[in-house]
XYZ file of C-alpha atoms in Angstrom:
743
model
C -50.605 -7.659 1.422
C -49.404 -4.080 0.928
C -48.318 -3.267 -2.594
C -44.844 -1.778 -2.763
C -45.333 1.818 -3.894
C -42.384 3.047 -5.923
C -41.695 6.747 -6.290
C -39.844 6.806 -9.623
C -38.941 10.505 -9.393
C -37.440 10.144 -5.904
C -35.466 7.105 -7.093
C -34.092 9.006 -10.097
C -32.906 11.784 -7.770
C -31.310 9.251 -5.424
C -29.489 7.490 -8.315
C -28.115 10.824 -9.500
C -27.027 11.750 -5.977
C -25.159 8.439 -5.625
C -23.549 8.875 -9.037
C -22.291 12.341 -8.062
C -20.846 10.963 -4.829
C -19.028 8.350 -6.926
C -17.538 11.008 -9.223
C -16.322 12.890 -6.163
C -14.609 9.740 -4.875
C -12.909 9.226 -8.277
C -11.535 12.761 -8.439
C -8.021 12.039 -7.052
C -7.199 9.523 -9.818
C -9.092 11.145 -12.714
C -7.351 12.231 -15.885
C -8.554 13.886 -19.087
C -11.404 12.006 -20.741
C -12.018 9.759 -17.691
C -15.210 11.499 -16.633
C -16.789 10.876 -20.060
C -15.870 7.175 -19.869
C -17.335 6.787 -16.362
C -20.511 8.578 -17.503
C -20.773 6.238 -20.493
C -20.396 3.150 -18.260
C -22.932 4.536 -15.778
C -25.513 5.171 -18.513
C -25.031 1.703 -19.980
C -25.429 0.079 -16.537
C -28.476 2.236 -15.763
C -30.150 1.298 -19.045
C -29.270 -2.430 -18.773
C -30.490 -2.845 -15.198
C -33.519 -0.504 -15.477
C -36.138 -3.182 -14.811
C -34.186 -5.045 -12.133
C -34.526 -4.752 -8.373
C -32.570 -6.102 -5.425
C -34.078 -8.389 -2.737
C -34.701 -5.270 -0.618
C -36.838 -3.741 -3.397
C -34.247 -1.065 -4.257
C -33.282 -0.381 -7.893
C -30.480 -2.782 -8.918
C -28.266 0.079 -10.153
C -27.578 1.032 -6.480
C -25.376 -2.084 -6.273
C -22.920 -1.381 -9.159
C -22.624 2.272 -8.042
C -21.833 1.129 -4.483
C -19.244 -1.405 -5.713
C -17.573 1.321 -7.812
C -17.623 3.641 -4.776
C -15.875 1.021 -2.607
C -13.299 0.414 -5.369
C -12.568 4.161 -5.572
C -12.733 5.194 -1.914
C -11.707 2.166 0.091
C -9.271 0.500 -2.304
C -8.151 3.593 -4.213
C -8.519 2.081 -7.702
C -8.495 4.176 -10.869
C -10.893 4.829 -13.761
C -10.477 1.464 -15.534
C -11.586 -0.343 -12.377
C -14.470 2.094 -11.738
C -15.817 1.436 -15.254
C -15.478 -2.341 -14.710
C -17.198 -2.115 -11.317
C -20.152 -0.243 -12.836
C -20.467 -2.860 -15.571
C -19.566 -5.976 -13.541
C -23.033 -7.568 -13.756
C -24.059 -6.317 -17.197
C -22.758 -9.193 -19.349
C -24.084 -11.800 -16.979
C -27.522 -10.391 -16.220
C -28.513 -8.540 -19.397
C -28.492 -8.900 -23.173
C -25.239 -6.976 -23.586
C -22.269 -9.080 -24.752
C -18.530 -8.882 -24.180
C -18.110 -7.849 -27.827
C -20.348 -4.812 -27.160
C -18.209 -3.881 -24.167
C -14.981 -4.267 -26.138
C -16.350 -2.081 -28.948
C -17.385 0.658 -26.514
C -14.620 0.552 -23.916
C -11.665 -1.353 -25.382
C -9.890 -4.683 -24.853
C -8.548 -4.120 -21.320
C -11.948 -3.408 -19.774
C -13.566 -6.274 -21.705
C -10.897 -8.632 -20.347
C -11.464 -7.622 -16.713
C -15.256 -7.896 -17.107
C -14.781 -11.307 -18.692
C -12.785 -12.298 -15.595
C -15.531 -10.962 -13.311
C -18.263 -12.750 -15.291
C -16.334 -16.032 -15.211
C -16.063 -15.907 -11.465
C -19.529 -14.592 -10.737
C -20.690 -18.199 -10.478
C -17.867 -19.102 -8.125
C -20.293 -19.664 -5.327
C -23.396 -20.252 -7.333
C -26.104 -21.990 -5.296
C -26.222 -25.190 -7.310
C -22.621 -25.303 -8.330
C -21.113 -28.592 -7.325
C -17.818 -27.364 -8.646
C -17.324 -24.418 -6.353
C -13.680 -25.181 -5.771
C -13.048 -25.550 -9.486
C -14.638 -22.167 -10.060
C -12.516 -20.629 -7.366
C -9.544 -21.890 -9.264
C -10.810 -20.079 -12.368
C -11.122 -16.954 -10.301
C -7.468 -17.203 -9.333
C -6.419 -17.702 -12.922
C -7.892 -14.288 -13.596
C -6.165 -12.985 -10.472
C -2.829 -14.045 -11.872
C -3.700 -12.111 -15.051
C -5.013 -8.919 -13.547
C -5.295 -8.282 -9.827
C -8.044 -5.730 -10.457
C -10.459 -8.594 -11.103
C -10.063 -9.814 -7.565
C -10.100 -6.312 -6.058
C -13.428 -5.508 -7.765
C -14.726 -8.929 -6.687
C -13.796 -8.050 -3.083
C -15.620 -4.700 -3.391
C -18.653 -6.586 -4.779
C -18.557 -9.082 -1.892
C -18.186 -6.313 0.709
C -21.272 -4.513 -0.603
C -23.251 -7.777 -0.680
C -22.243 -8.466 2.928
C -23.269 -4.940 3.987
C -26.718 -5.397 2.431
C -27.512 -9.006 3.290
C -30.370 -8.447 5.737
C -33.042 -9.291 3.144
C -31.550 -12.647 2.185
C -32.996 -15.981 3.452
C -31.162 -17.360 6.496
C -29.481 -20.304 4.724
C -28.082 -18.002 2.028
C -26.804 -15.638 4.728
C -24.996 -18.531 6.400
C -23.556 -19.812 3.150
C -22.336 -16.427 1.905
C -20.879 -15.549 5.335
C -19.013 -18.849 5.461
C -17.433 -18.320 2.051
C -16.511 -14.801 3.069
C -14.698 -15.844 6.227
C -13.169 -18.882 4.526
C -11.791 -17.232 1.388
C -12.571 -13.573 0.859
C -11.372 -12.203 4.219
C -7.998 -14.040 3.975
C -7.708 -12.834 0.379
C -8.296 -9.214 1.452
C -5.650 -9.719 4.148
C -3.204 -11.142 1.650
C -3.710 -8.177 -0.666
C -3.015 -5.896 2.289
C -6.577 -4.538 2.658
C -6.719 -4.659 6.460
C -9.739 -2.404 6.960
C -11.728 -4.450 4.449
C -10.576 -7.741 5.963
C -11.780 -6.668 9.433
C -15.134 -5.527 8.115
C -15.673 -8.753 6.156
C -14.852 -10.790 9.279
C -17.182 -8.718 11.443
C -20.052 -8.933 8.953
C -19.617 -12.710 8.587
C -19.693 -13.062 12.333
C -22.860 -10.935 12.493
C -24.682 -13.744 10.616
C -22.885 -16.913 11.748
C -22.458 -15.989 15.437
C -25.146 -13.368 15.835
C -25.602 -13.736 19.610
C -21.884 -13.380 20.382
C -21.604 -10.522 17.885
C -24.432 -8.572 19.521
C -23.033 -9.292 22.983
C -19.539 -7.945 22.150
C -20.965 -4.941 20.253
C -23.143 -4.087 23.267
C -20.215 -4.431 25.691
C -17.991 -2.243 23.504
C -20.677 0.408 23.403
C -21.146 0.414 27.177
C -17.462 1.095 27.776
C -17.028 3.577 24.907
C -16.852 6.796 26.945
C -14.479 5.261 29.507
C -12.228 3.988 26.682
C -12.138 7.341 24.911
C -11.096 9.058 28.127
C -8.284 6.523 28.640
C -7.005 7.002 25.076
C -7.011 10.796 25.598
C -4.920 10.509 28.778
C -2.558 8.023 27.108
C -1.837 9.989 23.931
C -1.648 13.483 25.477
C 2.028 13.283 26.610
C 3.067 11.435 23.400
C 1.685 14.220 21.191
C 3.474 16.848 23.303
C 6.937 15.266 23.047
C 6.544 14.422 19.326
C 5.800 18.097 18.643
C 8.802 19.204 20.778
C 11.070 16.884 18.766
C 9.774 18.355 15.499
C 7.940 15.207 14.374
C 4.618 15.935 12.658
C 2.255 13.129 13.509
C -1.356 12.111 13.765
C -2.001 10.136 16.984
C -5.306 8.395 17.657
C -6.919 5.328 19.222
C -8.575 2.734 16.978
C -10.981 0.112 18.378
C -10.184 -3.541 17.604
C -12.691 -5.361 15.417
C -15.399 -7.473 17.057
C -14.068 -10.564 15.276
C -10.519 -10.107 16.590
C -11.819 -9.599 20.145
C -13.895 -12.783 19.824
C -10.853 -14.644 18.463
C -8.869 -13.619 21.512
C -11.685 -14.744 23.824
C -11.751 -18.130 22.091
C -8.017 -18.706 21.806
C -7.211 -17.700 25.360
C -10.487 -18.985 26.783
C -11.151 -15.678 28.594
C -14.393 -13.719 29.060
C -14.840 -10.276 27.465
C -13.885 -8.512 30.696
C -10.395 -10.031 30.538
C -9.575 -8.903 26.989
C -7.501 -5.816 27.665
C -6.391 -4.651 24.243
C -9.769 -3.514 22.986
C -8.058 -0.747 21.032
C -4.682 0.088 19.519
C -2.950 3.464 19.424
C -1.726 4.607 16.023
C 1.032 7.123 15.387
C 1.057 8.189 11.718
C 4.164 10.253 10.918
C 4.433 12.787 8.130
C 7.974 11.897 6.993
C 10.140 12.337 3.940
C 11.042 9.014 2.224
C 14.712 9.303 3.261
C 13.996 9.757 6.991
C 11.094 7.266 7.331
C 12.916 4.537 9.248
C 14.758 6.918 11.539
C 11.534 8.808 12.353
C 9.685 5.588 13.214
C 12.430 4.549 15.648
C 12.545 8.077 17.097
C 8.799 7.896 17.789
C 9.327 4.404 19.268
C 11.905 5.693 21.718
C 9.582 8.566 22.756
C 6.732 6.097 23.483
C 8.978 3.662 25.375
C 10.517 6.481 27.446
C 7.023 7.399 28.606
C 5.648 3.868 29.064
C 7.486 0.649 29.851
C 7.439 -1.734 26.847
C 6.923 -5.498 26.926
C 10.220 -6.742 25.417
C 8.592 -9.844 23.872
C 6.009 -7.829 21.973
C 8.114 -5.718 19.598
C 7.273 -6.417 15.952
C 9.545 -4.724 13.447
C 8.045 -4.735 9.957
C 9.857 -1.539 9.060
C 13.262 -3.221 8.598
C 11.753 -6.295 6.900
C 8.215 -5.678 5.570
C 5.622 -8.487 5.398
C 5.186 -10.302 2.086
C 2.111 -8.237 1.265
C 4.047 -5.003 1.614
C 2.882 -4.151 5.159
C 5.339 -1.924 7.030
C 4.886 -0.825 10.626
C 6.443 -0.916 14.098
C 4.263 -2.547 16.761
C 5.024 -2.492 20.456
C 2.961 -3.214 23.564
C 3.509 -0.896 26.528
C 2.219 -0.692 30.087
C -0.100 2.314 30.207
C -1.812 4.019 33.166
C -3.907 1.823 35.541
C -1.670 -1.188 34.783
C -3.184 -1.792 31.362
C -1.279 -3.143 28.342
C -1.700 -0.968 25.245
C -0.626 -1.787 21.691
C 1.047 1.077 19.819
C 1.525 0.999 16.031
C 4.014 3.434 14.498
C 4.150 4.080 10.749
C 4.419 6.863 8.167
C 1.622 8.139 5.915
C 2.974 6.128 2.976
C 3.085 2.947 5.098
C -0.403 3.677 6.377
C -1.807 4.046 2.884
C -0.278 0.689 1.933
C -1.736 -0.860 5.092
C -5.218 0.539 4.438
C -5.430 0.245 0.660
C -3.055 -2.627 0.103
C -2.250 -3.548 -3.434
C -3.614 -0.392 -5.067
C -1.394 1.851 -2.941
C 1.453 -0.500 -3.664
C 1.264 0.309 -7.345
C 1.402 3.995 -6.575
C 4.698 3.568 -4.731
C 5.990 0.766 -6.959
C 9.047 2.736 -8.118
C 10.283 3.150 -4.553
C 10.042 -0.490 -3.508
C 12.069 -3.276 -5.032
C 10.245 -6.360 -6.345
C 7.513 -6.610 -3.743
C 6.591 -9.698 -1.748
C 3.136 -9.394 -3.241
C 4.435 -9.916 -6.765
C 6.295 -12.976 -5.516
C 3.099 -14.248 -3.938
C 1.141 -13.847 -7.172
C 3.979 -15.718 -8.855
C 3.430 -18.548 -6.334
C -0.292 -18.593 -7.090
C 0.561 -18.933 -10.788
C 2.835 -21.888 -10.017
C 0.108 -23.554 -7.969
C -2.382 -23.085 -10.788
C -0.038 -24.676 -13.284
C 0.021 -27.925 -11.320
C -2.467 -30.064 -13.284
C -2.328 -32.845 -10.706
C -4.077 -31.196 -7.834
C -7.710 -31.891 -7.187
C -9.704 -28.668 -6.917
C -10.524 -29.089 -3.222
C -6.921 -29.851 -2.310
C -5.984 -26.799 -4.300
C -8.452 -24.717 -2.339
C -6.989 -25.956 0.925
C -3.418 -25.366 -0.193
C -4.289 -21.940 -1.498
C -5.984 -21.086 1.764
C -2.807 -22.012 3.592
C -0.890 -19.800 1.257
C -2.893 -16.826 2.460
C -0.735 -16.987 5.570
C -0.738 -13.914 7.707
C 2.629 -14.111 9.411
C 6.012 -14.774 7.894
C 9.420 -15.716 9.184
C 12.695 -14.842 7.489
C 15.215 -17.633 6.930
C 18.780 -17.369 5.620
C 20.421 -19.786 3.165
C 24.031 -20.916 3.885
C 25.219 -18.123 1.558
C 23.199 -15.475 3.406
C 20.309 -15.071 0.921
C 16.972 -14.271 2.572
C 13.892 -16.504 2.083
C 10.399 -15.757 3.335
C 8.290 -18.608 4.746
C 5.017 -18.822 6.661
C 5.023 -19.101 10.434
C 5.483 -22.746 11.603
C 7.339 -23.708 8.398
C 9.693 -26.666 8.792
C 13.139 -27.515 7.419
C 11.402 -29.575 4.721
C 9.297 -26.555 3.631
C 12.522 -24.602 3.250
C 14.030 -27.356 1.067
C 10.979 -27.365 -1.242
C 10.976 -23.570 -1.332
C 14.515 -23.579 -2.769
C 13.810 -26.318 -5.335
C 11.321 -29.194 -5.571
C 14.091 -31.731 -6.349
C 15.963 -30.614 -3.244
C 12.807 -31.159 -1.181
C 12.142 -34.606 -2.634
C 15.680 -35.820 -1.790
C 15.936 -34.100 1.606
C 16.864 -36.323 4.586
C 17.650 -33.682 7.180
C 18.972 -30.173 7.722
C 21.477 -28.152 9.691
C 19.862 -25.210 11.435
C 22.460 -22.749 12.745
C 25.049 -25.566 12.181
C 23.112 -28.049 14.332
C 21.650 -31.235 12.834
C 17.823 -31.344 12.972
C 15.075 -33.650 11.555
C 12.921 -32.686 8.560
C 9.982 -31.777 10.782
C 11.999 -29.188 12.773
C 10.014 -25.910 12.989
C 12.096 -22.938 11.912
C 12.437 -19.716 13.884
C 12.820 -16.195 12.553
C 16.430 -15.560 11.514
C 17.561 -19.226 11.353
C 20.281 -20.140 8.874
C 19.461 -23.440 7.171
C 21.508 -25.899 5.157
C 19.733 -28.876 3.530
C 21.202 -32.409 3.524
C 20.084 -34.725 0.698
C 20.410 -38.339 -0.393
C 19.779 -39.764 -3.865
C 17.947 -42.731 -2.256
C 15.335 -40.519 -0.565
C 11.802 -40.120 -1.952
C 8.718 -38.261 -0.572
C 6.761 -40.073 2.184
C 3.071 -39.915 3.128
C 3.773 -38.613 6.657
C 5.622 -35.583 5.257
C 2.195 -34.073 4.592
C 1.618 -33.921 8.364
C 4.304 -31.354 9.009
C 4.827 -29.253 5.869
C 2.811 -26.037 5.764
C 3.605 -24.343 2.444
C 1.321 -25.004 -0.488
C 4.299 -25.615 -2.760
C 5.693 -28.428 -0.578
C 2.238 -30.003 -0.135
C 1.512 -29.955 -3.866
C 4.900 -31.468 -4.800
C 4.670 -34.222 -2.167
C 1.110 -35.084 -3.211
C 2.010 -35.309 -6.879
C 5.068 -37.534 -6.095
C 2.936 -39.817 -3.936
C 0.271 -39.972 -6.634
C 2.898 -40.932 -9.182
C 4.107 -43.730 -6.888
C 0.519 -44.780 -6.177
C -0.255 -44.944 -9.893
C 2.727 -47.213 -10.465
C 1.582 -49.591 -7.714
C -2.052 -49.349 -8.904
C -1.039 -50.559 -12.360
C -0.032 -53.908 -10.793
C -3.347 -54.042 -8.895
C -5.214 -53.429 -12.124
C -3.613 -56.490 -13.716
C -4.369 -58.669 -10.666
C -8.021 -57.567 -10.722
C -8.288 -58.205 -14.448
C -7.142 -61.817 -13.954
C -9.472 -62.368 -10.990
C -12.538 -61.018 -12.832
C -11.755 -63.255 -15.775
C -11.825 -66.294 -13.491
C -15.168 -65.097 -11.998
C -16.541 -64.565 -15.506
C -17.239 -60.878 -14.840
C -16.592 -58.616 -17.819
C -13.683 -56.259 -17.207
C -15.021 -52.863 -18.285
C -15.178 -49.318 -16.881
C -18.756 -49.653 -15.689
C -18.067 -52.797 -13.672
C -14.866 -51.389 -12.177
C -16.849 -48.336 -11.013
C -19.535 -50.562 -9.555
C -16.943 -52.600 -7.647
C -15.191 -49.536 -6.218
C -18.546 -48.020 -5.159
C -19.709 -51.311 -3.650
C -16.598 -51.582 -1.481
C -16.731 -47.828 -0.724
C -13.457 -46.842 -2.373
C -13.279 -43.154 -3.265
C -11.910 -43.938 -6.734
C -10.908 -46.844 -8.967
C -7.266 -45.880 -8.322
C -7.808 -46.593 -4.598
C -9.301 -49.978 -5.482
C -6.325 -50.994 -7.674
C -3.864 -49.658 -5.094
C -5.426 -51.650 -2.229
C -5.455 -54.812 -4.340
C -1.744 -54.410 -5.153
C -0.933 -53.757 -1.497
C -2.844 -56.883 -0.488
C -5.157 -54.941 1.843
C -8.240 -55.904 -0.184
C -9.374 -59.518 -0.109
C -10.206 -60.643 -3.644
C -12.493 -63.355 -2.273
C -15.040 -60.670 -1.349
C -15.635 -60.098 -5.072
C -18.021 -63.071 -4.894
C -20.122 -61.102 -2.444
C -20.231 -58.268 -5.009
C -21.228 -60.741 -7.718
C -24.150 -61.964 -5.612
C -25.443 -58.500 -4.795
C -24.883 -57.135 -8.304
C -28.542 -57.649 -9.139
C -29.616 -55.132 -6.503
C -26.706 -52.740 -6.214
C -27.346 -49.225 -7.438
C -24.614 -47.284 -9.083
C -23.813 -44.181 -7.100
C -20.800 -41.994 -7.673
C -19.440 -40.577 -4.450
C -18.605 -36.868 -4.058
C -21.262 -35.688 -6.533
C -24.927 -35.590 -5.638
C -27.348 -34.413 -8.281
C -30.308 -32.256 -7.419
C -32.834 -35.098 -7.866
C -30.993 -37.083 -5.255
C -31.031 -34.113 -2.880
C -34.782 -33.841 -3.421
C -35.010 -37.579 -2.823
C -33.225 -37.390 0.495
C -35.234 -34.377 1.597
C -38.522 -36.004 0.662
C -37.755 -39.169 2.608
C -40.532 -40.594 4.714
C -41.249 -38.913 7.990
C -39.345 -40.638 10.760
C -41.058 -41.458 14.042
C -38.601 -39.928 16.482
C -37.444 -37.003 14.392
C -40.020 -34.483 15.437
C -37.465 -32.373 17.308
C -36.027 -30.888 14.142
C -37.547 -29.358 11.016
C -35.502 -29.442 7.831
C -35.520 -27.793 4.379
C -37.249 -24.749 2.879
C -40.706 -25.999 3.829
C -39.537 -27.194 7.242
C -40.482 -30.859 7.019
C -39.786 -33.571 9.559
C -37.111 -35.770 8.053
C -34.786 -38.449 9.333
C -31.368 -37.083 10.302
C -28.205 -37.821 12.228
C -26.455 -35.520 14.679
C -22.879 -34.844 13.642
C -20.210 -36.056 16.063
C -17.785 -33.231 15.234
C -19.853 -30.655 17.139
C -22.563 -32.634 19.026
C -25.509 -30.256 18.435
C -28.259 -30.121 21.046
C -31.745 -28.554 20.803
C -31.543 -24.782 21.053
C -28.264 -24.593 19.116
C -28.255 -22.683 15.839
C -27.978 -25.542 13.312
C -28.048 -26.436 9.623
C -28.468 -29.710 7.742
C -25.772 -31.075 5.454
C -26.611 -33.705 2.834
C -23.961 -36.439 2.870
C -23.347 -39.136 0.296
C -23.997 -42.204 2.440
C -25.524 -40.971 5.682
C -28.561 -38.934 4.653
C -28.776 -35.585 6.408
C -26.314 -34.709 9.166
C -26.990 -31.842 11.529
C -24.115 -29.465 12.420
C -24.001 -26.393 14.658
C -23.456 -23.201 12.637
C -20.348 -22.524 14.730
C -19.042 -26.094 14.304
C -15.298 -26.111 13.550
C -16.055 -27.715 10.176
C -19.112 -25.623 9.269
C -17.351 -22.836 7.361
C -15.499 -25.331 5.207
C -18.669 -27.301 4.421
C -20.755 -24.233 3.640
C -18.022 -22.537 1.610
C -17.265 -25.577 -0.545
C -20.581 -27.429 -0.657
C -23.176 -24.674 -0.249
C -25.529 -26.540 -2.567
C -25.711 -29.398 -0.050
C -26.710 -27.205 2.890
C -30.350 -27.174 4.019
C -32.103 -25.139 6.684
C -32.835 -26.827 9.999
C -34.429 -25.613 13.208
C -35.541 -27.182 16.457
C -39.162 -27.402 17.526
C -40.170 -27.564 21.158
C -39.489 -31.192 21.883
C -40.095 -34.047 24.237
C -37.557 -34.936 26.917
C -34.798 -36.435 24.799
C -31.207 -36.599 25.967
C -28.293 -35.311 23.879
C -24.623 -35.827 24.625
C -22.409 -32.783 25.156
C -19.068 -32.090 26.833
C -18.183 -29.712 29.669
C -14.683 -28.572 30.573
C -14.294 -27.531 34.200
C -11.287 -25.771 35.763
C -10.756 -24.642 39.300
C -8.723 -24.760 42.493
C -8.304 -28.358 43.646
C -10.149 -28.728 46.928
C -11.001 -31.807 48.952
C -14.269 -33.319 47.768
C -14.541 -31.103 44.661
C -15.386 -34.018 42.350
C -17.978 -35.221 44.803
C -19.653 -31.774 44.827
C -19.652 -31.609 41.027
C -21.136 -35.068 40.532
C -23.784 -34.313 43.183
C -24.885 -31.206 41.251
C -24.969 -33.160 37.992
C -26.632 -36.381 39.139
C -28.825 -35.377 42.094
C -29.852 -31.752 41.573
C -30.196 -31.953 37.818
C -30.950 -35.646 37.359
C -28.518 -35.610 34.434
C -26.756 -38.798 33.351
C -23.001 -38.705 32.931
C -21.293 -40.827 30.314
C -17.690 -40.213 31.296
C -15.538 -38.034 33.503
C -11.778 -37.443 33.258
C -9.958 -35.386 35.850
C -6.423 -34.050 36.017
C -4.959 -32.223 38.984
C -1.657 -30.408 38.686
C -0.025 -28.340 41.445
C -3.326 -27.363 43.001
C -5.111 -26.638 39.702
C -8.018 -28.913 38.813
C -9.010 -29.650 35.192
C -11.820 -32.003 34.253
C -13.853 -33.022 31.215
C -17.325 -34.424 31.737
C -19.604 -35.874 29.036
C -23.246 -35.407 30.077
C -26.687 -35.979 28.568
C -28.867 -32.836 28.458
C -32.245 -31.958 26.889
C -31.423 -28.638 25.219
C -29.327 -25.462 25.466
C -31.563 -24.022 28.204
C -31.054 -27.145 30.335
C -27.294 -26.963 29.659
C -27.045 -23.251 30.596
C -28.762 -23.910 33.929
C -26.397 -26.798 34.630
C -23.345 -24.617 33.825
C -24.699 -21.844 36.089
C -25.127 -24.331 38.955
C -21.651 -25.845 38.461
C -20.040 -22.376 38.503
C -21.528 -21.837 41.967
C -19.574 -24.796 43.373
C -16.782 -23.468 45.632
C -13.394 -23.647 43.926
C -14.698 -23.779 40.326
C -13.347 -20.915 38.202
C -14.745 -21.769 34.785
C -17.166 -24.155 33.073
C -17.271 -24.220 29.287
C -18.960 -26.403 26.722
C -16.598 -28.030 24.243
C -16.963 -29.724 20.871
C -14.954 -32.663 19.712
C -11.910 -31.776 17.629
C -12.392 -30.680 13.978
C -12.274 -33.755 11.806
C -11.116 -34.026 8.215
C -14.297 -33.077 6.414
C -13.469 -33.901 2.857
C -14.522 -37.523 3.203
C -18.018 -36.027 3.385
C -19.587 -39.431 3.635
C-alpha cells in the first residue's frame, strides 16, 4: 500500500492562503480590534488541531476555516461568529476547556461554543437519543440564533466534503440533512443554502436520479442561456427607459426542486418547463421599494401575458421568515411559462442571507415573523409533556414553508401554515379557546372544526364549556402548538383512566399471587406488547384487555426475557447481526463485513434485488430491509441512525419479489388483454392482483406483479410502454406508514 506522503511546507502555505481568504471575506463587518481576535482564534485552532486529519487525509484545520468562511460569505455573520466557527470543534476534540475559551475570548463566545459543543453529538452514531439531543440544540437556538447558523455552516461544509465517508454514514448524514437541516435553513431564510443542502443530500440518497438530471441540465445549458437572453432583453430596455436601475438575470432551479416537480406531477424531465427563474433586482430607496416592484411588474406583464393564478405577493405581506418578493409566471416566447421574481437589493439580501441580513435591517422592520417563530419554538420547548420524537415531528411541521393570513373578528391579522384548520386558529389564539372549540364561523358562515382555511378568511370561534379535546382532532390540526396541547390534554385524560386500571390490575395480581412491583408490571406490559405501562393500565380500565390472559403470562414467566421496547443496546444489535446464517438469505449481504443474515423485506417500499437498500434493526422483527428512497427512510435514518446497517444484493437465484406498477393510457378495446398477455406470456411473470379504472376514455390501472430484480422490472416496464394506447408505466410503493412503532 502506498504511504501517504505529506508535504508539510505546501500545507502550511495552503493554510495561510485559506486564512487570508477568510480575512478578506470578513472585511465588510470588521471593526477595530476584530482582526487581532480572529488571528488569536485561528492560532488557537491551528495549534489544537495540529495532529488531526480529516477522512480525506487533509489537515483538520481546513474544516474550521471553511466553516468560518461560509459563516462570513454565505450567511454574512460578524466577528463573534467567525471566532466561534474557528473554535467550534476545539472544546470537544482537544484538551482545551470552556474556561480557557472564556478567559481568552469572553463570556459571549464561550456561551456560543458551549451551545455548539452540546449539539455536536446531536446525530452521534451511537446516540439512541438523537431526538432528545435535537431538542437541546433548539434550546440553544432559542438563546442565540448564531449557534444554529454556525451549525448550518458546519453541516454544509461536511456535506460538500462527504465523498470520503463510508456509504452508510453518507446515507445517514444526508437523511438528517434533508429531514432537519434543510428545512431549518429555509425557516431562517437561507434559500441558497437550503437548495444546496437539498441537492447534496440527493446526490447521496438518489445518486442515479441526481446524475441524470444534472446531465440533462448540462445538455440544454446553451439553449437555455440563449432563451433567457432573448427573454430579458426587452425587459432591461424598458426598465432603463423608465429610470429603474435593475439587475436582471436567469437563475437555474435546483436539481432537488426539479426532481420534486417530476415526482409530484408524475412527469418526465422533458415536461418540466420552469427549469429556471428570472430575477429582477431593483436598486431602490426604502421609501419607493413597493412602488418600484409593482412598476417592474407592470412592465413585465405588458411584455408577456401573466398567468392570473400564479401571482404571489410577499411584498405587501412578507413571509414569516422575513422573505419579501413578487413572483409571477408569464407566457414567454415559444409558448413557454417563465417564473419572474421581482425584489429590491435589500429584499434580495434578506432572501439570500436570511436571519443575518434581517438583523442588519432590524430597525426598519417591525417585530419580524422570525422573532415570533423563535418565540413559538421556545413555547414548544417549555412543554415538558412531549416525548422527544413527537417534539421532533411537531417541530418539523413548524418549519412550514408557506403561510396563510387569517383575520380575527376584530380585524387583527394572524399567520398560520398552509392547510391550517379552524381548530388550529382557535389554538393559535389561546389554548383554552382551542380546547373548548366546537365550531367556527368563516366569513360569517358556520363550518366544522376541520374546515381548511383560505388566505384572507375572517374567523370567529364558537365554544362550549362541555367540550374537551378528542383523539381524532390530531388528524386534522397542522400547527405544532395545537398538536402539543391536544396531546397533553389527551394524556391527562388517559392518566386519569389509567389510574383506575392500575387499581384493577393490583387486585387481580393479588388474587393470582403475583407480587405487584415495577419489575413485574414492566414484564407484563412487554409480554403483551404494550408500548408502556400506562397503555397497559389504560387498556385494562377500558376493558379492552382480558385479565384472564394474565394466567398465560404466569405460565410463561419462567422463560420470558425482559426486553424494553424502543431502546436497543449495542450488544443486542451485535446479537441480531451475528445471528445464524439463514438458508434462503443469500440474496442480500448485511453489515460492515457483509454477512448473510436473516432479514425481512419491508412492506412500506417493497424492495427488490437491484434497488439501493439499507437494513434497519427493529425491536421485534430482526432486520428489515428498506429502499434508500423509501418514503419512511429519511425519518428512520435521521432519528435512528444507530440502528441502520449496510445492505447490498448479491447476484441471486430466481426468486420472485412483489412490486406494484401503475399504468395510464387511452382506453382502447382489448387493452387489458394486451397488458396481461405481455405480463403473463412474454415475461412469464405472475400477477397477484389487478385493479382497473376507466374514466371518460382515460385508463388507469394498478397491477401487483412478482419480478426477480430491477433489471427484470425495467424490461417489463419497457415492454408495457410499447403496448398501443399506454402513455405511462411507473413503479409505485405502498403508502408511507407511521414509522414510530418501529417494531
